[in-house]
């Protein structure tokens, strides 16, 4: 019987069949020994699996096979930065919920997410939430980011989920697609999801005042059916997005705005740091590439440990 993984809590998985039947399933032990699976979680939300119902146990099943994945997104595992954790699989797109304040999402975090998504061929929507708390300074910052990211080809939306503003546009973008939704804790992700999936009532918490950092409200990745078709995969709020499986030499390929320039560099192995004749640095100096994006590239390049490849 074919099913999709809707929730993973470690040893047990919630699976749903095409006919809407839901089972609690556990993994057959053989997967844990599979040498091809190097992540800390061999099965992820969004995976298509084959299940076998357990005799004598009502509503439970065993996962006997995992179908080949169309794609997936990974991050460094909380269990260790050299291990990888599959966030979700078989995605049509990802949505990153950001905020300009309360708490402020750093451009470095946004760019790390975009690099990872580009490496796994997943289109991204950037949703800037909490418009209702932005003053002129924050709106100027948003306008700058919107111009930068739209010029690269990303979709950028402004919302105030608590007031249900901008959420119709989000619903339209999610319709009929499997979307991973992510973001720092405290950016209003749960509030936004509650708006687009009526009746869900995910728990929400305010940003903790003393630190300005959000409080975690989601513990496990979980997939929800959207009323207009499609599915939404909610993920735990992430403080950092660790890059894995991307060597330094390939990093610039996943900065999509750098792609037109990297073939014009004097050296074909140019890392766009201190080399002469670097077309990327010339584009930054000419104002054709955003300086903050370039600084993100440099910071991420230095954060990649080359000896791990």
C-alpha positions as a printed NumPy array, in Angstrom:
array([[  0.   ,   0.   ,   0.   ],
       [  1.354,   3.444,  -0.98 ],
       [  1.352,   6.337,   1.483],
       [  3.003,   9.692,   2.23 ],
       [  4.828,  10.624,   5.405],
       [  2.863,  13.393,   7.136],
       [  4.713,  13.532,  10.448],
       [  7.938,  12.178,  11.891],
       [  8.477,  11.979,  15.639],
       [ 11.643,   9.906,  15.563],
       [ 10.715,   6.257,  15.766],
       [  7.064,   6.534,  14.633],
       [  5.655,   8.165,  11.519],
       [  2.148,   9.348,  10.659],
       [  1.358,   8.184,   7.111],
       [ -1.617,   8.919,   4.879],
       [ -2.795,   6.931,   1.86 ],
       [ -4.292,   8.38 ,  -1.339],
       [ -7.742,   7.433,  -0.031],
       [ -7.187,   9.454,   3.137],
       [ -6.569,   6.59 ,   5.571],
       [ -4.117,   7.518,   8.329],
       [ -1.83 ,   5.035,  10.09 ],
       [  0.932,   5.177,  12.665],
       [  3.889,   3.419,  11.066],
       [  7.329,   2.339,  12.176],
       [ 10.382,   1.731,  10.067],
       [ 11.566,  -1.72 ,   9.136],
       [ 14.992,  -2.158,  10.752],
       [ 16.83 ,  -2.726,   7.466],
       [ 16.682,   0.992,   6.544],
       [ 18.802,   1.885,   9.541],
       [ 21.611,  -0.271,   8.129],
       [ 21.384,   1.124,   4.578],
       [ 24.819,   2.551,   3.761],
       [ 23.397,   4.932,   1.138],
       [ 21.5  ,   6.855,   3.795],
       [ 23.9  ,   9.189,   5.553],
       [ 21.361,  11.518,   7.179],
       [ 20.303,  11.289,  10.812],
       [ 16.729,  10.656,   9.618],
       [ 16.443,   8.065,   6.817],
       [ 12.731,   8.873,   6.355],
       [ 11.496,  12.465,   6.087],
       [  8.144,  14.226,   5.885],
       [  7.02 ,  14.244,   2.24 ],
       [  8.55 ,  10.858,   1.465],
       [  6.474,   8.422,  -0.596],
       [  6.587,   5.009,   1.076],
       [  5.191,   1.508,   0.825],
       [  3.5  ,   0.242,   3.981],
       [  2.268,  -3.097,   5.208],
       [ -0.509,  -3.184,   7.796],
       [  0.361,  -4.977,  11.035],
       [ -1.807,  -7.95 ,  11.854],
       [ -3.663,  -7.737,  15.121],
       [ -2.664,  -4.098,  15.636],
       [ -5.371,  -1.614,  14.722],
       [ -4.185,   1.499,  12.846],
       [ -0.501,   0.586,  12.741],
       [  1.764,  -0.331,   9.839],
       [  5.349,  -1.098,   8.919],
       [  7.22 ,   0.945,   6.282],
       [  8.748,  -1.575,   3.9  ],
       [ 10.157,   0.682,   1.155],
       [ 10.946,   4.332,   0.342],
       [ 10.396,   5.626,  -3.202],
       [ 13.157,   7.599,  -4.931],
       [ 12.944,  11.278,  -3.982],
       [ 12.271,  14.012,  -6.549],
       [ 14.297,  16.357,  -4.32 ],
       [ 14.829,  17.241,  -0.683],
       [ 16.284,  19.952,   1.515],
       [ 18.921,  19.206,   4.133],
       [ 20.5  ,  21.181,   6.939],
       [ 23.267,  20.337,   9.364],
       [ 21.869,  18.085,  12.072],
       [ 21.331,  19.283,  15.646],
       [ 23.195,  16.05 ,  16.539],
       [ 26.42 ,  17.377,  15.003],
       [ 27.458,  19.844,  12.308],
       [ 29.098,  17.128,  10.2  ],
       [ 25.858,  15.137,  10.05 ],
       [ 22.941,  16.072,   7.851],
       [ 19.246,  16.106,   8.608],
       [ 16.68 ,  15.901,   5.804],
       [ 14.16 ,  18.65 ,   6.541],
       [ 11.576,  17.481,   3.971],
       [ 11.344,  15.633,   0.654],
       [  9.489,  15.822,  -2.684],
       [  8.891,  19.572,  -2.664],
       [  7.478,  21.867,  -5.33 ],
       [  8.731,  24.948,  -3.505],
       [  9.827,  26.367,  -0.158],
       [  8.556,  29.443,   1.666],
       [ 10.875,  31.258,   4.064],
       [  9.074,  33.483,   6.568],
       [ 11.266,  36.485,   7.447],
       [ 10.868,  39.603,   9.57 ],
       [ 12.625,  42.96 ,   9.409],
       [ 12.119,  43.369,  13.191],
       [ 10.785,  41.47 ,  16.254],
       [ 12.951,  39.419,  15.618],
       [ 15.104,  40.631,  12.73 ],
       [ 15.987,  37.982,  10.159],
       [ 19.578,  38.472,   9.022],
       [ 20.369,  38.56 ,   5.331],
       [ 23.002,  35.898,   5.997],
       [ 20.284,  33.526,   7.211],
       [ 18.104,  34.253,   4.17 ],
       [ 21.03 ,  33.656,   1.812],
       [ 22.023,  30.39 ,   3.514],
       [ 18.474,  29.126,   3.015],
       [ 18.43 ,  30.245,  -0.638],
       [ 21.792,  28.573,  -1.315],
       [ 20.576,  25.271,   0.124],
       [ 17.298,  25.455,  -1.831],
       [ 19.162,  26.268,  -5.068],
       [ 21.509,  23.324,  -4.535],
       [ 18.487,  21.   ,  -4.387],
       [ 16.553,  22.765,  -7.2  ],
       [ 13.744,  24.02 ,  -4.966],
       [ 12.163,  27.415,  -5.88 ],
       [ 11.696,  29.798,  -2.928],
       [  9.06 ,  32.337,  -1.9  ],
       [ 10.224,  34.946,   0.626],
       [  7.381,  35.998,   2.946],
       [  8.184,  39.099,   5.006],
       [  5.753,  39.036,   7.929],
       [  4.806,  41.503,  10.704],
       [  4.27 ,  44.425,   8.333],
       [  2.061,  45.906,  11.073],
       [  5.098,  46.627,  13.308],
       [  7.273,  48.158,  10.568],
       [  7.949,  51.871,  10.629],
       [  9.51 ,  53.896,   7.777],
       [ 13.016,  52.549,   8.441],
       [ 11.843,  48.924,   8.287],
       [  9.733,  49.56 ,   5.176],
       [ 12.806,  51.04 ,   3.463],
       [ 14.787,  47.909,   4.391],
       [ 11.998,  45.673,   3.084],
       [ 11.811,  47.664,  -0.176],
       [ 15.565,  47.187,  -0.658],
       [ 15.395,  43.428,  -0.008],
       [ 12.337,  43.081,  -2.243],
       [ 14.164,  44.811,  -5.109],
       [ 17.301,  42.677,  -4.619],
       [ 15.57 ,  39.301,  -4.392],
       [ 12.951,  39.93 ,  -7.085],
       [ 15.726,  40.966,  -9.474],
       [ 17.286,  37.514,  -8.902],
       [ 13.955,  35.817,  -9.637],
       [ 12.559,  35.079,  -6.179],
       [  8.923,  35.818,  -5.286],
       [  8.647,  38.297,  -2.381],
       [  5.433,  38.862,  -0.384],
       [  4.661,  41.27 ,   2.473],
       [  2.175,  40.104,   5.117],
       [  0.739,  40.923,   8.512],
       [ -0.514,  37.456,   9.444],
       [ -1.936,  38.619,  12.779],
       [ -4.238,  41.002,  10.84 ],
       [ -4.789,  38.549,   7.936],
       [ -3.174,  41.032,   5.505],
       [ -1.352,  39.681,   2.449],
       [ -2.457,  36.145,   3.249],
       [ -4.686,  35.814,   0.168],
       [ -1.573,  36.181,  -2.001],
       [  0.173,  33.502,   0.079],
       [ -2.803,  31.125,  -0.279],
       [ -2.695,  31.581,  -4.055],
       [  1.055,  30.829,  -4.187],
       [  0.601,  27.645,  -2.12 ],
       [ -2.418,  26.302,  -4.008],
       [ -1.915,  22.834,  -5.505],
       [  1.744,  22.572,  -4.453],
       [  3.791,  20.841,  -1.767],
       [  5.52 ,  23.665,   0.102],
       [  8.062,  23.547,   2.896],
       [  7.606,  26.531,   5.225],
       [ 10.506,  27.571,   7.419],
       [ 11.905,  30.513,   9.349],
       [ 13.375,  31.633,  12.649],
       [ 11.277,  31.05 ,  15.75 ],
       [  9.121,  34.071,  16.476],
       [  8.591,  35.314,  12.897],
       [  4.873,  34.454,  13.007],
       [  5.072,  31.242,  11.011],
       [  2.41 ,  29.468,  13.104],
       [  0.086,  32.484,  12.884],
       [  0.502,  32.525,   9.106],
       [ -0.162,  28.784,   8.826],
       [ -3.301,  29.165,  10.948],
       [ -4.525,  31.747,   8.42 ],
       [ -3.96 ,  29.551,   5.359],
       [ -5.144,  26.294,   6.978],
       [ -8.369,  27.287,   8.776],
       [ -9.228,  25.276,  11.886],
       [ -5.677,  24.094,  12.445],
       [ -4.99 ,  26.325,  15.461],
       [ -1.251,  25.708,  15.821],
       [  0.112,  26.987,  19.103],
       [  1.717,  30.424,  18.894],
       [  3.934,  32.277,  21.351],
       [  5.184,  35.826,  21.505],
       [  8.82 ,  36.691,  20.979],
       [ 10.62 ,  36.568,  24.327],
       [ 11.146,  40.195,  25.285],
       [ 14.511,  40.024,  26.985],
       [ 16.336,  38.342,  24.111],
       [ 14.308,  39.382,  21.08 ],
       [ 14.479,  35.747,  19.956],
       [ 11.422,  33.664,  19.217],
       [ 10.287,  30.738,  21.3  ],
       [  9.968,  27.344,  19.649],
       [  6.364,  26.223,  19.128],
       [  6.877,  23.373,  16.627],
       [  8.895,  20.338,  17.689],
       [  8.581,  18.022,  14.676],
       [  8.13 ,  18.569,  10.942],
       [  4.513,  17.95 ,   9.954],
       [  2.521,  18.112,   6.706],
       [ -0.983,  19.583,   6.455],
       [ -3.508,  19.414,   3.612],
       [ -4.493,  22.822,   2.219],
       [ -8.199,  23.56 ,   1.663],
       [ -7.626,  24.564,  -1.991],
       [ -5.385,  21.584,  -2.776],
       [ -1.727,  21.035,  -2.093],
       [  0.129,  20.469,   1.162],
       [  2.165,  22.575,   3.558],
       [  5.084,  21.157,   5.543],
       [  5.659,  23.018,   8.805],
       [  9.143,  22.739,  10.295],
       [ 10.537,  23.63 ,  13.717],
       [ 11.837,  27.193,  13.951],
       [ 15.53 ,  27.278,  13.149],
       [ 18.129,  29.583,  14.72 ],
       [ 20.844,  28.765,  12.176],
       [ 20.749,  27.051,   8.794],
       [ 23.914,  24.991,   8.501],
       [ 25.131,  24.365,   4.956],
       [ 26.054,  20.769,   4.199],
       [ 27.233,  18.97 ,   1.065],
       [ 28.278,  22.176,  -0.758],
       [ 32.042,  22.564,  -1.327],
       [ 33.551,  26.042,  -1.43 ],
       [ 34.353,  25.748,  -5.133],
       [ 30.643,  25.268,  -5.971],
       [ 29.145,  27.864,  -3.632],
       [ 28.967,  30.704,  -6.173],
       [ 26.854,  28.506,  -8.49 ],
       [ 24.038,  28.646,  -5.921],
       [ 24.121,  32.437,  -5.67 ],
       [ 21.873,  32.743,  -8.713],
       [ 22.707,  36.45 ,  -9.249],
       [ 26.413,  35.561,  -9.53 ],
       [ 25.886,  32.993, -12.287],
       [ 26.108,  35.44 , -15.232],
       [ 29.519,  36.66 , -14.007],
       [ 31.393,  33.57 , -12.818],
       [ 32.252,  32.443, -16.364],
       [ 33.787,  35.876, -17.092],
       [ 36.47 ,  35.661, -14.384],
       [ 40.125,  35.574, -15.47 ],
       [ 40.651,  32.219, -13.745],
       [ 38.202,  29.35 , -14.165],
       [ 38.767,  28.31 , -10.533],
       [ 38.199,  31.854,  -9.213],
       [ 36.69 ,  31.874,  -5.699],
       [ 35.736,  35.581,  -6.005],
       [ 37.742,  36.645,  -2.971],
       [ 41.215,  38.112,  -3.674],
       [ 41.912,  36.903,  -7.221],
       [ 42.756,  39.404,  -9.998],
       [ 40.346,  39.742, -12.917],
       [ 37.309,  38.633, -10.884],
       [ 34.131,  39.553, -12.755],
       [ 32.01 ,  38.99 ,  -9.65 ],
       [ 33.928,  41.586,  -7.598],
       [ 33.869,  43.979, -10.561],
       [ 30.063,  43.582, -10.737],
       [ 29.799,  44.359,  -6.995],
       [ 31.968,  47.477,  -7.391],
       [ 29.895,  48.593, -10.388],
       [ 26.677,  48.203,  -8.366],
       [ 25.381,  45.351, -10.54 ],
       [ 25.542,  42.856,  -7.654],
       [ 24.245,  43.691,  -4.174],
       [ 27.125,  44.279,  -1.734],
       [ 25.323,  42.586,   1.184],
       [ 24.702,  39.504,  -0.944],
       [ 28.404,  39.399,  -1.788],
       [ 29.314,  39.713,   1.913],
       [ 26.915,  36.805,   2.61 ],
       [ 28.801,  34.78 ,   0.001],
       [ 32.154,  35.544,   1.636],
       [ 30.849,  34.68 ,   5.131],
       [ 29.328,  31.391,   3.939],
       [ 32.506,  30.529,   1.974],
       [ 34.604,  30.945,   5.12 ],
       [ 32.105,  28.908,   7.186],
       [ 32.47 ,  25.852,   4.903],
       [ 35.117,  23.469,   6.192],
       [ 36.943,  22.299,   3.099],
       [ 38.415,  19.24 ,   4.775],
       [ 34.966,  17.716,   5.061],
       [ 34.935,  17.03 ,   1.288]])
